[in-house]
Amino acid sequence: MRPEAISLTSGLQAGKDVVMYFGADYHPEHWVFPYAGTQEQPEARWERDVELMTAAGINAVRIGEFTWGLCEPQEGKYDFEWLRRVMDLMHKAGIKVVLATPTAAPPVWLAQKHPEILPLDERGLPLREGTRHARCLNSDVFWEYSRRIVTAMANALGNHPSLIAWQVDNGIGGHMTESSFNPETKKDWHQWLKQKYETLDNLNAALGLRFWGQIVSDWNQVPMPMAAPTSHNPALVLDWIRFSSDTIAAYIQMQVELLHQLTPGKPVTTNIRVLSRQYDHFDLAEKLDFVSMDSYATVRSRAAENACEIDMIRSLKKHSRRLPGDGRNFWVIEQKAGQVHWQDVNSLLRPGVVRLFTYQSVARGADGIFYFFWRQPRIGTEKFYGGVLTHDGRGDNRVYQEIRQIGQELRRLAPYIKGTTVKAEACILYSHPNEWVLKMPHQPNEYFNLREHVQLFHSALHDRNIAVDFARPEDDLSGYHVVFAPSLCLLSALEAERLREYVENGGTLVATCNTGLLDEHNIVPDTGFPFYLQDVFGLEVLEFDPIPPNEENHLTFKGSTIPTSQLHPAKLWCDIIEPKGCQVLAVFARDFYAGRPALTMNRFGKGTAVYIGTVSNQSFYYDLVTWLRGFSSLHTLLKVPETVEVSLREGDGRKLFFLLNHQGAAIRLNFLKPVQDLLQDKTLVGSYDLPAHGVLVLYEGPTLEGGPAV
Ligand code: GLA
């Protein structure tokens, strides 16, 4: 099939600025014999790719990640010419390029010449070369070689007219590579501790090293938490994770600063795999011009979980964003184009599901979508990962056709999307150090899972189509009508102060059990629970009772303040609460704390502080949100059946409602007033069946000159 080309000069562009980058992760090195070509014409395939891309409306590619060994096959002998030829070809076709620095995959020669760059694991054994991520981020030698390859790449390709942005490194962290235990790491660790604590007395006290008599009398004595007969001191481990996280952020910052110097004006990002890596994503985001995510939406993903991850990514960097083109939000730089390869069974994405997931990303703010990857590799560990094209590269496959359709639709939408962002009235607080602490051993209840607890709140908002951001507890929360703080067990004085101010100034704060049990050093305060906030909630938690997963207590509601749809269980954790001025909305039904408060509300300053002393089923959180909506102005974006996901992008007097049907059957919608359907370019009124996995984009706003760009 020889597809017909469509013009790229309009559509995804509005005026001079590109509104949406619609692209793919392009790895011609994966198709073997250089670049799938023949001896005579090794690169002939690329032209076909450009044709297929153009036909699909693709206007950007990401290239270069993991190619260090190809770009510098021997030390100091660089070959960037093949990448330049890719860029030339793309440029000719009007396709922009995002260059990824290749540092995530150090070449074999480097590890063999400098084995000290290999990370040592917690047993002191090296993780060997021959794959990606085999590097210690505290190694000066690795930093130096990284600087050299990034500089060489920027000097060779940084002024190419197709270049719009850099991606530094790739998917940092994961596979337990967030920390290494090398001698150089130890030196940096001690330096980091010296800066933080200044004196050994401070260190011994702040980390509680008197426990089991593990005090130190010299900085060099402070251990790294390596494999040991039993657990290390949890305060020391928390600092170790903070240090490792700072190391990751510093390494990324080094590359960002270098590229800012070498190619001023080119924004820099990196791809983040949200909520599964052990570093502070907010800290990392601060180092970048804009955030990009790897979306792992797969056939078994729950819509609300994907939405939660997208909302989290959008929220990582709220200020000073600098994106290519007209982008205001973030990119999905790896949007899965098919099945992944890391589940036990990697089923195909059903027809329409790549499109659905793409719209879910766009609806929640993405200004760039890059499919991972353009074509399935014939070599390496990811050869059965889905791609836009299948191994044969023909372009007559199902997914390619679906992506071509999305490309055409996004061209139509782009002028409407221009300048729009997602605005949220609700916010969920998330702190990485808190998460690290809750994942440590010796928890009151190892079945309590913060991610699942957060998801209960996010799903309640998501399923009621209420827009939500994430924030750190110390951030400015004043713009939000309701702030949810699920289990901030580790709470610093500053964070507690921010929450207090938020409520005092009129906000509604909803906190839960497992809050304020630890200070910022991971040490238990002796001032009662929740630390610093008892007056805000008007209560004190005297004790807490962890519940095994197969047992439960129940909530008995007092009066009719909260409309309850059914009997709600109390699971995993029950706080034994002494009310000190709060209103009691529900009590526990059983056990020796029967009749004690389980759910309370307190007026504090101009605001309200709600406390939930337990964990319940999803339906409880739906009821909670219904109740909160009644008094704290949380708005449902559109009144549609709850199985339809709705998101809103707005700006410049324009509103785009995205309606997504994640179900495998059609859903009937009823429009009482006429609405403008942008994708089909028609007006809908009365009943409309949103097909299985279908998408509707409704527009409210001024008519754009010339109507939709097609
Ligand atoms: C990350 C990487 C990709 C790919 C996927 C596999 O997202 O960036 O190169 O390896 O993981 O899940």
XYZ file of C-alpha atoms and ligand atoms in Angstrom:
722
model
C 0.000 0.000 0.000
C 1.323 3.438 -0.884
C -0.515 5.878 1.340
C -1.604 9.241 0.208
C 0.276 12.072 1.881
C -1.536 14.725 3.880
C -0.201 18.200 4.464
C 1.420 18.930 7.794
C 1.445 22.657 7.436
C -1.979 22.986 8.973
C -3.889 20.820 11.345
C -1.544 20.074 14.205
C -0.299 23.606 13.831
C -2.154 26.755 14.775
C -0.465 29.815 13.385
C 3.305 29.356 13.622
C 3.192 27.162 16.678
C 2.680 23.455 16.727
C -0.162 22.670 19.116
C 0.164 18.896 19.263
C 3.210 16.807 18.625
C 2.012 13.518 17.280
C 4.880 11.155 16.889
C 6.639 7.887 17.389
C 9.795 6.579 19.018
C 11.919 5.794 16.004
C 14.631 3.120 16.343
C 15.837 2.164 12.851
C 18.740 0.341 14.539
C 16.258 -2.325 15.713
C 15.381 -3.826 12.365
C 18.751 -5.272 11.539
C 21.134 -5.265 8.737
C 21.849 -1.812 9.178
C 18.441 -0.320 9.467
C 16.566 -3.080 7.667
C 18.058 -2.083 4.312
C 20.190 -3.955 1.800
C 23.971 -3.844 1.202
C 23.414 -1.448 -1.691
C 20.807 0.686 0.038
C 21.127 0.227 3.790
C 18.886 3.179 4.588
C 16.233 2.801 1.901
C 13.713 1.732 4.491
C 13.744 5.154 6.143
C 12.094 6.775 3.170
C 9.240 4.311 3.405
C 8.943 5.101 7.105
C 8.708 8.794 6.356
C 5.968 8.111 3.803
C 4.018 6.047 6.289
C 4.541 8.649 9.003
C 3.429 11.471 6.771
C 0.326 9.533 5.817
C -0.468 8.998 9.498
C -0.074 12.700 10.315
C 3.074 12.127 12.376
C 4.974 15.357 12.879
C 7.716 14.335 15.332
C 9.964 11.427 16.241
C 12.164 10.659 19.208
C 15.483 9.060 18.301
C 18.864 8.219 19.769
C 18.181 6.726 23.196
C 20.344 3.717 24.006
C 22.589 4.304 20.963
C 25.819 5.189 22.783
C 27.533 2.001 21.572
C 26.580 2.876 17.977
C 27.449 6.567 18.204
C 30.779 5.908 19.958
C 31.733 2.344 18.981
C 35.249 2.920 20.299
C 36.350 5.465 22.808
C 36.547 8.924 21.211
C 35.526 7.622 17.725
C 32.143 9.144 17.141
C 29.613 8.363 14.455
C 26.583 10.624 14.554
C 26.256 10.690 10.786
C 23.541 8.037 10.649
C 21.464 10.030 13.110
C 22.087 13.168 11.074
C 20.834 11.380 7.967
C 17.696 10.371 9.872
C 17.239 13.985 10.915
C 17.830 15.280 7.372
C 15.204 12.973 6.004
C 12.707 13.868 8.699
C 13.401 17.543 8.157
C 12.728 17.245 4.456
C 9.338 15.772 5.314
C 8.547 18.447 7.929
C 8.891 15.986 10.803
C 10.532 17.355 13.950
C 13.040 15.447 16.031
C 13.493 14.933 19.756
C 17.006 13.696 20.406
C 17.577 11.451 23.379
C 21.013 11.377 24.961
C 22.142 7.752 24.936
C 23.559 7.564 28.452
C 21.062 5.022 29.808
C 22.967 2.275 27.970
C 26.724 2.617 28.499
C 28.759 0.730 25.885
C 30.535 -2.500 26.740
C 34.003 -0.996 26.103
C 33.398 1.653 28.763
C 32.467 -0.854 31.468
C 35.424 -3.033 30.540
C 37.867 -0.142 30.599
C 36.392 1.304 33.799
C 34.707 -1.484 35.760
C 34.301 0.989 38.612
C 31.310 2.480 36.744
C 29.356 -0.740 37.283
C 26.926 -0.445 40.179
C 27.532 -2.637 43.223
C 24.400 -4.151 44.669
C 23.558 -4.356 48.355
C 25.805 -7.416 48.692
C 28.687 -5.513 47.131
C 28.523 -7.523 43.890
C 28.749 -5.699 40.544
C 25.751 -5.661 38.214
C 27.484 -6.471 34.969
C 27.633 -4.770 31.584
C 25.896 -6.092 28.465
C 22.558 -4.367 28.982
C 21.170 -0.935 29.828
C 21.401 0.890 33.174
C 24.694 -0.791 34.151
C 26.133 2.352 35.720
C 26.752 3.835 39.126
C 25.415 7.387 39.193
C 27.948 8.385 41.839
C 30.894 7.446 39.644
C 32.920 10.498 38.593
C 34.220 8.492 35.650
C 30.666 7.762 34.506
C 29.730 11.424 34.871
C 32.777 12.435 32.841
C 32.022 9.969 30.024
C 28.371 11.037 30.102
C 29.397 14.673 29.709
C 31.618 13.736 26.787
C 28.985 11.800 24.838
C 26.293 14.424 25.512
C 28.664 17.200 24.424
C 29.714 15.302 21.313
C 26.076 14.619 20.397
C 25.032 18.223 20.982
C 27.986 19.531 18.989
C 27.260 17.171 16.118
C 23.476 17.452 15.956
C 22.387 20.267 18.264
C 22.006 22.841 15.523
C 20.018 20.598 13.212
C 16.912 22.475 12.032
C 14.648 19.532 12.854
C 15.610 19.469 16.533
C 12.848 20.691 18.857
C 13.792 19.205 22.217
C 16.111 16.899 24.097
C 15.249 13.911 26.193
C 18.050 13.247 28.672
C 18.847 9.646 29.508
C 15.917 7.227 29.631
C 13.526 5.986 32.284
C 15.944 6.575 35.109
C 15.624 4.191 38.056
C 13.844 0.857 38.086
C 15.251 -2.657 38.288
C 16.628 -1.655 41.731
C 19.095 0.755 40.085
C 18.053 3.778 42.144
C 20.883 3.097 44.600
C 24.351 1.670 44.253
C 26.767 0.692 46.998
C 30.120 1.581 45.431
C 33.031 3.140 47.361
C 32.353 6.419 45.498
C 28.724 6.281 46.543
C 29.848 5.942 50.141
C 32.026 9.052 49.822
C 29.137 11.061 48.375
C 26.779 9.688 51.030
C 29.046 10.882 53.829
C 29.425 14.270 52.168
C 25.628 14.560 51.824
C 25.156 13.691 55.514
C 27.823 16.215 56.577
C 26.045 18.948 54.682
C 22.724 18.020 56.197
C 23.695 17.450 59.818
C 26.989 19.373 60.236
C 27.932 17.536 63.444
C 28.007 13.886 64.401
C 25.938 14.638 67.475
C 23.192 16.009 65.249
C 23.440 12.971 63.007
C 23.326 10.461 65.868
C 20.316 12.233 67.352
C 18.363 12.879 64.142
C 18.764 9.313 62.901
C 18.090 7.761 66.277
C 21.322 5.774 66.129
C 21.187 5.124 69.862
C 18.768 2.311 69.012
C 20.726 -0.943 69.331
C 23.740 1.230 70.111
C 24.604 2.022 66.490
C 26.009 5.512 67.169
C 29.007 6.660 65.130
C 32.034 8.699 66.145
C 33.357 9.412 62.646
C 31.537 10.273 59.403
C 33.273 7.347 57.700
C 31.576 4.965 60.078
C 28.072 5.748 58.830
C 27.014 2.579 56.987
C 25.285 2.335 53.662
C 22.229 0.138 54.230
C 23.745 -2.952 52.580
C 22.597 -6.534 53.065
C 22.667 -7.168 56.813
C 21.288 -9.780 59.223
C 18.214 -7.675 59.885
C 16.758 -4.272 59.023
C 18.812 -1.130 59.152
C 17.730 1.859 61.194
C 14.667 3.225 59.329
C 15.678 6.870 59.822
C 19.032 6.123 58.234
C 17.358 4.221 55.397
C 15.032 7.172 54.726
C 18.016 9.492 54.413
C 19.743 6.957 52.185
C 16.769 6.954 49.804
C 16.700 10.763 49.886
C 20.408 10.792 49.081
C 19.953 8.302 46.221
C 17.051 10.386 44.906
C 19.191 13.535 45.063
C 21.912 11.667 43.160
C 19.445 10.842 40.378
C 18.192 14.432 40.228
C 21.775 15.766 40.179
C 22.745 13.463 37.303
C 19.749 14.591 35.256
C 20.437 18.228 36.179
C 24.027 17.883 34.962
C 22.796 16.830 31.514
C 20.072 19.477 31.435
C 22.523 22.265 32.270
C 25.041 21.027 29.740
C 22.418 20.999 26.992
C 21.138 24.437 27.984
C 24.691 25.729 27.494
C 25.340 23.867 24.254
C 21.951 24.350 22.581
C 20.321 27.349 24.240
C 16.597 27.580 23.683
C 15.998 23.855 23.206
C 13.733 22.533 25.971
C 14.883 19.455 27.862
C 12.742 16.667 29.260
C 13.103 13.082 30.379
C 10.686 10.183 30.384
C 9.241 9.363 33.778
C 7.540 6.136 34.686
C 5.259 7.336 37.363
C 4.789 5.913 40.858
C 6.990 2.904 40.346
C 10.472 4.327 40.746
C 12.157 5.101 44.012
C 13.104 8.755 43.623
C 11.292 12.008 44.209
C 9.490 12.699 40.938
C 8.677 16.277 41.980
C 12.390 17.004 42.585
C 13.312 15.520 39.234
C 10.611 17.525 37.455
C 12.055 20.738 38.867
C 15.270 20.121 36.939
C 13.449 19.781 33.609
C 11.868 22.279 31.247
C 8.870 20.004 30.947
C 7.787 16.564 32.028
C 7.225 13.536 29.826
C 5.718 10.248 30.804
C 5.806 6.634 29.801
C 2.191 5.522 29.734
C 1.728 1.841 30.378
C -1.945 1.751 29.561
C -2.422 -1.870 28.574
C -5.326 -4.164 28.028
C -5.621 -4.957 31.718
C -5.254 -1.406 32.970
C -8.089 0.168 34.839
C -9.123 3.498 33.365
C -9.026 5.201 36.759
C -5.490 3.968 37.416
C -4.239 5.277 34.081
C -6.001 8.550 34.766
C -4.369 8.735 38.184
C -0.907 8.313 36.673
C -1.558 10.930 34.013
C -2.854 13.400 36.624
C 0.206 12.758 38.733
C 2.562 13.463 35.824
C 0.709 16.630 34.842
C 1.038 17.808 38.422
C 4.760 17.197 38.871
C 5.732 20.528 37.390
C 3.129 23.241 37.686
C 5.284 26.314 37.082
C 7.941 27.497 34.631
C 7.040 24.879 32.086
C 8.781 25.350 28.743
C 7.590 23.028 25.981
C 8.280 23.026 22.259
C 5.645 24.717 20.122
C 2.544 25.901 21.866
C 2.466 23.144 24.512
C 1.430 24.164 28.015
C 1.307 20.885 29.897
C 3.345 17.728 29.384
C 4.043 14.997 26.852
C 3.440 11.282 26.727
C 6.718 10.360 25.110
C 5.957 6.636 25.276
C 2.315 5.927 24.586
C 1.943 2.191 24.150
C 0.976 1.337 20.611
C 0.115 -2.230 21.425
C 0.839 -4.953 23.916
C 3.708 -4.725 26.407
C 6.099 -7.612 27.007
C 6.377 -7.733 30.755
C 3.057 -9.211 31.850
C 2.606 -12.969 32.197
C 0.190 -12.838 29.258
C 0.597 -9.882 26.920
C -2.736 -9.734 25.160
C -3.341 -7.462 22.204
C -4.985 -4.101 22.690
C -8.476 -4.447 21.276
C -9.481 -2.357 18.245
C -10.035 1.246 19.304
C -8.155 0.934 22.579
C -4.924 2.640 21.440
C -7.146 5.487 20.290
C -9.017 5.497 23.587
C -5.815 5.604 25.649
C -4.393 8.299 23.392
C -7.454 10.458 23.998
C -7.252 9.781 27.705
C -3.744 11.289 27.686
C -4.761 14.236 25.515
C -7.908 14.823 27.572
C -5.872 15.058 30.770
C -3.437 17.564 29.293
C -0.892 15.889 27.005
C 0.420 18.201 24.279
C 2.564 15.502 22.736
C 1.930 11.829 22.040
C 4.782 9.634 20.859
C 3.959 6.006 20.262
C 6.297 3.407 21.632
C 7.540 2.295 19.203
C 7.307 3.002 15.525
C 8.033 -0.588 14.528
C 8.415 -3.800 16.481
C 12.113 -4.696 16.845
C 13.408 -7.903 15.334
C 16.206 -8.070 17.894
C 16.675 -7.726 21.615
C 14.498 -8.216 24.635
C 11.570 -6.159 23.365
C 10.936 -7.998 20.099
C 7.342 -8.895 20.981
C 6.460 -5.436 22.275
C 3.702 -3.829 20.234
C 4.504 -1.067 17.747
C 2.772 1.212 15.283
C 4.097 -1.102 12.580
C 4.509 -4.835 12.967
C 7.830 -6.602 12.286
C 7.169 -6.705 8.557
C 7.002 -2.922 8.398
C 4.334 -2.986 5.701
C 1.919 -0.497 7.221
C -1.250 -2.402 6.379
C -1.662 -3.575 9.962
C -4.550 -2.774 12.278
C -2.684 -0.518 14.726
C -1.146 1.604 11.998
C -4.585 2.209 10.543
C -5.888 3.193 13.976
C -3.020 5.602 14.526
C -3.550 7.105 11.113
C -7.137 7.812 12.110
C -5.992 9.447 15.361
C -3.505 11.583 13.417
C -6.286 12.868 11.204
C -8.535 13.559 14.167
C -5.872 15.436 16.093
C -5.278 17.662 13.093
C -8.940 18.564 13.272
C -8.800 19.193 17.022
C -5.528 21.095 17.233
C -6.831 24.641 16.681
C -9.372 24.051 19.442
C -6.816 22.505 21.803
C -4.428 25.424 21.385
C -3.753 27.168 24.672
C -5.914 24.827 26.749
C -4.987 23.252 30.056
C -6.646 21.132 32.712
C -7.882 22.998 35.785
C -8.690 21.141 38.981
C -10.707 22.125 42.047
C -9.576 19.081 44.015
C -6.099 17.985 44.912
C -4.563 14.832 46.377
C -1.386 15.197 48.414
C 1.442 12.844 47.758
C 4.878 12.825 49.298
C 7.543 10.452 48.106
C 9.419 10.290 51.439
C 6.109 9.283 53.029
C 5.692 6.543 50.452
C 9.245 5.294 51.038
C 8.614 5.092 54.755
C 5.352 3.217 54.298
C 7.110 0.665 52.109
C 9.715 -0.100 54.761
C 9.431 -3.308 56.781
C 7.870 -3.456 60.245
C 4.740 -1.452 59.452
C 1.723 -1.703 61.753
C -0.102 -3.404 58.886
C 1.834 -4.660 55.910
C -1.420 -5.030 53.952
C -1.919 -1.278 54.029
C -0.788 0.038 50.651
C -0.489 3.777 50.097
C -0.879 3.534 46.331
C -4.165 1.656 46.782
C -5.307 4.110 49.442
C -4.609 7.071 47.149
C -6.402 5.289 44.332
C -9.604 5.041 46.400
C -9.733 8.840 46.535
C -8.652 9.343 42.960
C -11.189 6.809 41.667
C -13.976 8.454 43.664
C -13.182 11.767 41.961
C -12.418 10.238 38.582
C -15.609 8.184 38.478
C -17.624 11.279 39.416
C -15.780 13.242 36.703
C -14.232 15.776 39.051
C -10.868 17.080 37.882
C -8.017 16.496 40.300
C -4.366 17.479 40.613
C -1.657 16.091 42.828
C 0.627 18.212 44.991
C 3.244 17.876 47.668
C 2.036 18.754 51.158
C 4.372 21.750 51.291
C 3.035 23.242 48.033
C 0.700 26.206 47.775
C -2.751 24.650 48.081
C -4.766 27.840 48.208
C -6.298 27.369 44.749
C -8.025 24.091 45.622
C -11.517 23.781 47.080
C -10.846 20.379 48.620
C -7.508 18.780 49.470
C -7.275 15.060 50.208
C -4.357 13.882 52.298
C -4.417 10.082 52.347
C -2.112 8.751 55.072
C 0.668 11.290 55.360
C 2.292 9.153 58.014
C 5.593 11.017 57.688
C 4.857 14.693 58.138
C 7.356 17.493 58.609
C 6.586 20.525 60.757
C 6.561 22.646 57.604
C 4.090 20.347 55.845
C 1.805 20.304 58.875
C 1.989 24.102 58.986
C 0.919 24.323 55.346
C -2.081 22.083 55.993
C -3.040 24.149 59.019
C -2.833 27.406 57.007
C -4.871 25.861 54.216
C -7.741 25.009 56.564
C -7.441 28.243 58.546
C -7.833 30.191 55.319
C -11.035 28.424 54.355
C -10.017 25.175 52.646
C -11.548 21.746 53.174
C -8.948 19.173 54.148
C -9.733 15.456 54.216
C -7.123 13.366 56.033
C -7.125 9.754 57.117
C -5.730 7.206 59.488
C -1.982 6.660 59.432
C -1.346 10.414 59.411
C 1.197 12.324 61.458
C 2.734 9.305 63.161
C 6.308 10.211 62.221
C 8.315 13.399 61.977
C 10.453 14.209 58.941
C 13.293 12.043 60.296
C 11.073 8.970 60.535
C 10.989 9.262 64.329
C 7.819 9.080 66.399
C 6.864 12.381 68.071
C 5.964 12.385 71.767
C 3.201 14.961 71.364
C 0.391 12.611 70.357
C -1.140 11.812 66.952
C -1.662 13.251 64.424
C 1.547 15.140 64.951
C 0.973 18.952 65.017
C -2.579 18.724 63.713
C -4.747 17.630 66.636
C -6.297 21.084 67.033
C -6.954 21.308 63.285
C -8.963 18.053 63.366
C -10.267 18.627 66.896
C -9.246 15.147 68.042
C -6.434 12.974 69.220
C -5.662 9.458 68.000
C -4.908 7.539 71.187
C -4.099 4.163 69.634
C -4.548 2.473 66.292
C -5.703 -1.063 65.605
C -4.454 -2.722 62.415
C -6.990 -5.221 61.050
C -6.060 -8.389 59.105
C -7.294 -8.430 55.488
C -9.970 -11.060 56.136
C -11.589 -9.178 59.034
C -13.511 -5.933 59.193
C -15.342 -3.557 61.486
C -18.209 -1.334 60.322
C -19.130 2.293 60.236
C -22.332 3.466 61.875
C -23.337 6.896 60.665
C -24.704 9.400 63.118
C -27.593 11.499 61.900
C -28.007 12.110 58.210
C -25.080 14.465 57.538
C -23.512 12.001 55.120
C -25.865 10.292 52.684
C -24.840 6.631 52.691
C -25.687 4.326 49.850
C -24.908 1.140 51.767
C -23.227 -0.343 54.828
C -19.572 0.654 54.780
C -16.884 -1.574 56.268
C -13.863 -0.363 58.226
C -10.833 -2.258 57.022
C -7.091 -2.613 57.595
C -6.791 0.108 60.205
C -9.007 1.591 62.928
C -7.944 4.669 64.857
C -9.098 4.958 68.426
C -10.058 8.587 68.540
C -10.658 10.901 71.452
C -12.795 13.779 70.145
C -11.604 17.176 71.299
C -14.186 19.492 69.811
C -14.841 17.782 66.457
C -18.264 16.727 65.237
C -18.583 12.937 65.034
C -20.155 11.802 61.762
C -19.680 8.053 62.066
C -18.506 5.631 64.741
C -17.115 2.106 64.721
C -19.764 -0.566 65.154
C -17.785 -3.271 66.906
C -14.971 -4.268 69.206
C -13.816 -2.499 72.345
C -13.880 0.836 70.507
C -17.504 0.423 69.368
C -19.138 3.844 69.527
C -15.786 5.652 69.225
C -15.452 8.164 66.334
C -14.408 6.829 62.947
C -15.276 9.836 60.801
C -15.193 13.398 62.081
C -15.417 16.973 60.938
C -14.014 20.071 62.604
C -14.386 23.750 61.826
C -10.972 25.352 62.135
C -10.386 28.982 61.239
C -12.470 29.613 58.136
C -12.207 26.027 56.901
C -13.131 22.437 57.601
C -10.979 19.470 58.522
C -12.453 16.024 57.934
C -10.779 12.971 59.440
C -11.396 9.364 58.359
C -9.941 7.031 60.965
C -10.051 3.916 58.811
C -10.034 2.510 55.268
C -13.236 1.428 53.571
C -14.545 0.129 50.250
C -14.731 2.274 47.133
C -18.441 2.973 47.662
C -17.674 4.817 50.896
C -15.441 7.260 48.996
C -18.195 7.823 46.446
C -20.530 8.775 49.284
C -17.826 10.965 50.777
C -17.390 12.854 47.510
C -21.159 13.262 47.102
C -21.284 14.780 50.579
C -18.247 17.046 50.013
C -19.722 18.265 46.744
C -22.701 19.491 48.724
C -20.747 22.031 50.740
C -17.400 22.665 49.128
C -18.083 23.455 45.478
C -16.564 20.505 43.694
C -18.043 20.368 40.249
C -18.776 17.381 38.116
C -17.647 18.349 34.633
C -20.662 16.961 32.762
C -23.716 15.014 33.794
C -23.313 11.726 31.939
C -23.506 8.073 33.056
C -20.740 7.369 35.527
C -19.063 4.779 33.354
C -18.150 7.541 30.898
C -14.871 9.286 31.737
C -15.023 13.045 31.214
C -12.112 15.507 31.191
C -12.027 19.140 30.306
C -9.308 21.202 28.648
C -10.010 24.896 28.726
C -8.391 28.188 27.832
C -8.858 31.303 25.698
C -12.648 31.087 26.075
C -12.704 27.552 24.673
C -13.831 24.374 26.413
C -13.222 20.875 25.121
C -14.990 18.051 26.902
C -13.537 14.630 26.191
C -15.957 11.760 26.795
C -14.407 8.303 26.873
C -16.176 4.975 26.983
C -13.827 2.448 28.577
C -16.472 -0.279 28.449
C -16.739 -3.002 25.844
C -20.376 -2.025 25.083
C -22.036 1.155 23.845
C -23.340 3.651 26.414
C -26.408 5.772 25.793
C -25.940 9.509 26.403
C -28.701 12.087 26.442
C -28.031 15.628 25.390
C -30.855 17.880 26.495
C -29.304 20.843 24.677
C -27.470 20.697 21.351
C -23.720 20.051 21.674
C -21.000 20.417 19.076
C -19.181 17.184 18.298
C -15.772 18.120 16.916
C -14.639 14.742 15.648
C -17.679 14.151 13.491
C -18.214 17.870 12.911
C -21.885 17.786 13.754
C -24.374 18.892 16.346
C -25.767 16.250 18.659
C -29.032 16.506 20.514
C -31.178 13.924 22.278
C -29.900 10.404 22.674
C -26.548 9.321 21.334
C -24.858 5.929 21.687
C -21.190 6.295 22.494
C -19.752 3.105 20.990
C -17.649 0.575 22.912
C -14.208 2.170 23.464
C -15.570 5.257 21.726
C -14.535 8.888 22.130
C -16.505 12.110 21.814
C -14.986 15.571 21.891
C -17.544 18.283 22.603
C -16.770 21.928 22.098
C -18.080 25.066 23.719
C -16.715 28.401 22.618
C -16.417 30.827 19.758
C -16.578 29.489 16.232
C -13.069 29.235 14.899
C -12.382 30.843 11.585
C -12.839 28.325 8.834
C -14.296 25.715 11.191
C -12.304 22.645 12.057
C -8.967 22.345 10.260
C -9.209 19.300 8.044
C 10.742 2.084 29.320
C 11.775 2.410 28.283
C 11.487 1.780 26.977
C 11.032 0.340 27.088
C 9.942 0.204 28.114
C 9.587 -1.259 28.345
O 9.606 2.808 29.152
O 11.897 3.791 28.124
O 12.685 1.838 26.215
O 12.106 -0.445 27.435
O 10.384 0.735 29.334
O 8.518 -1.379 29.233
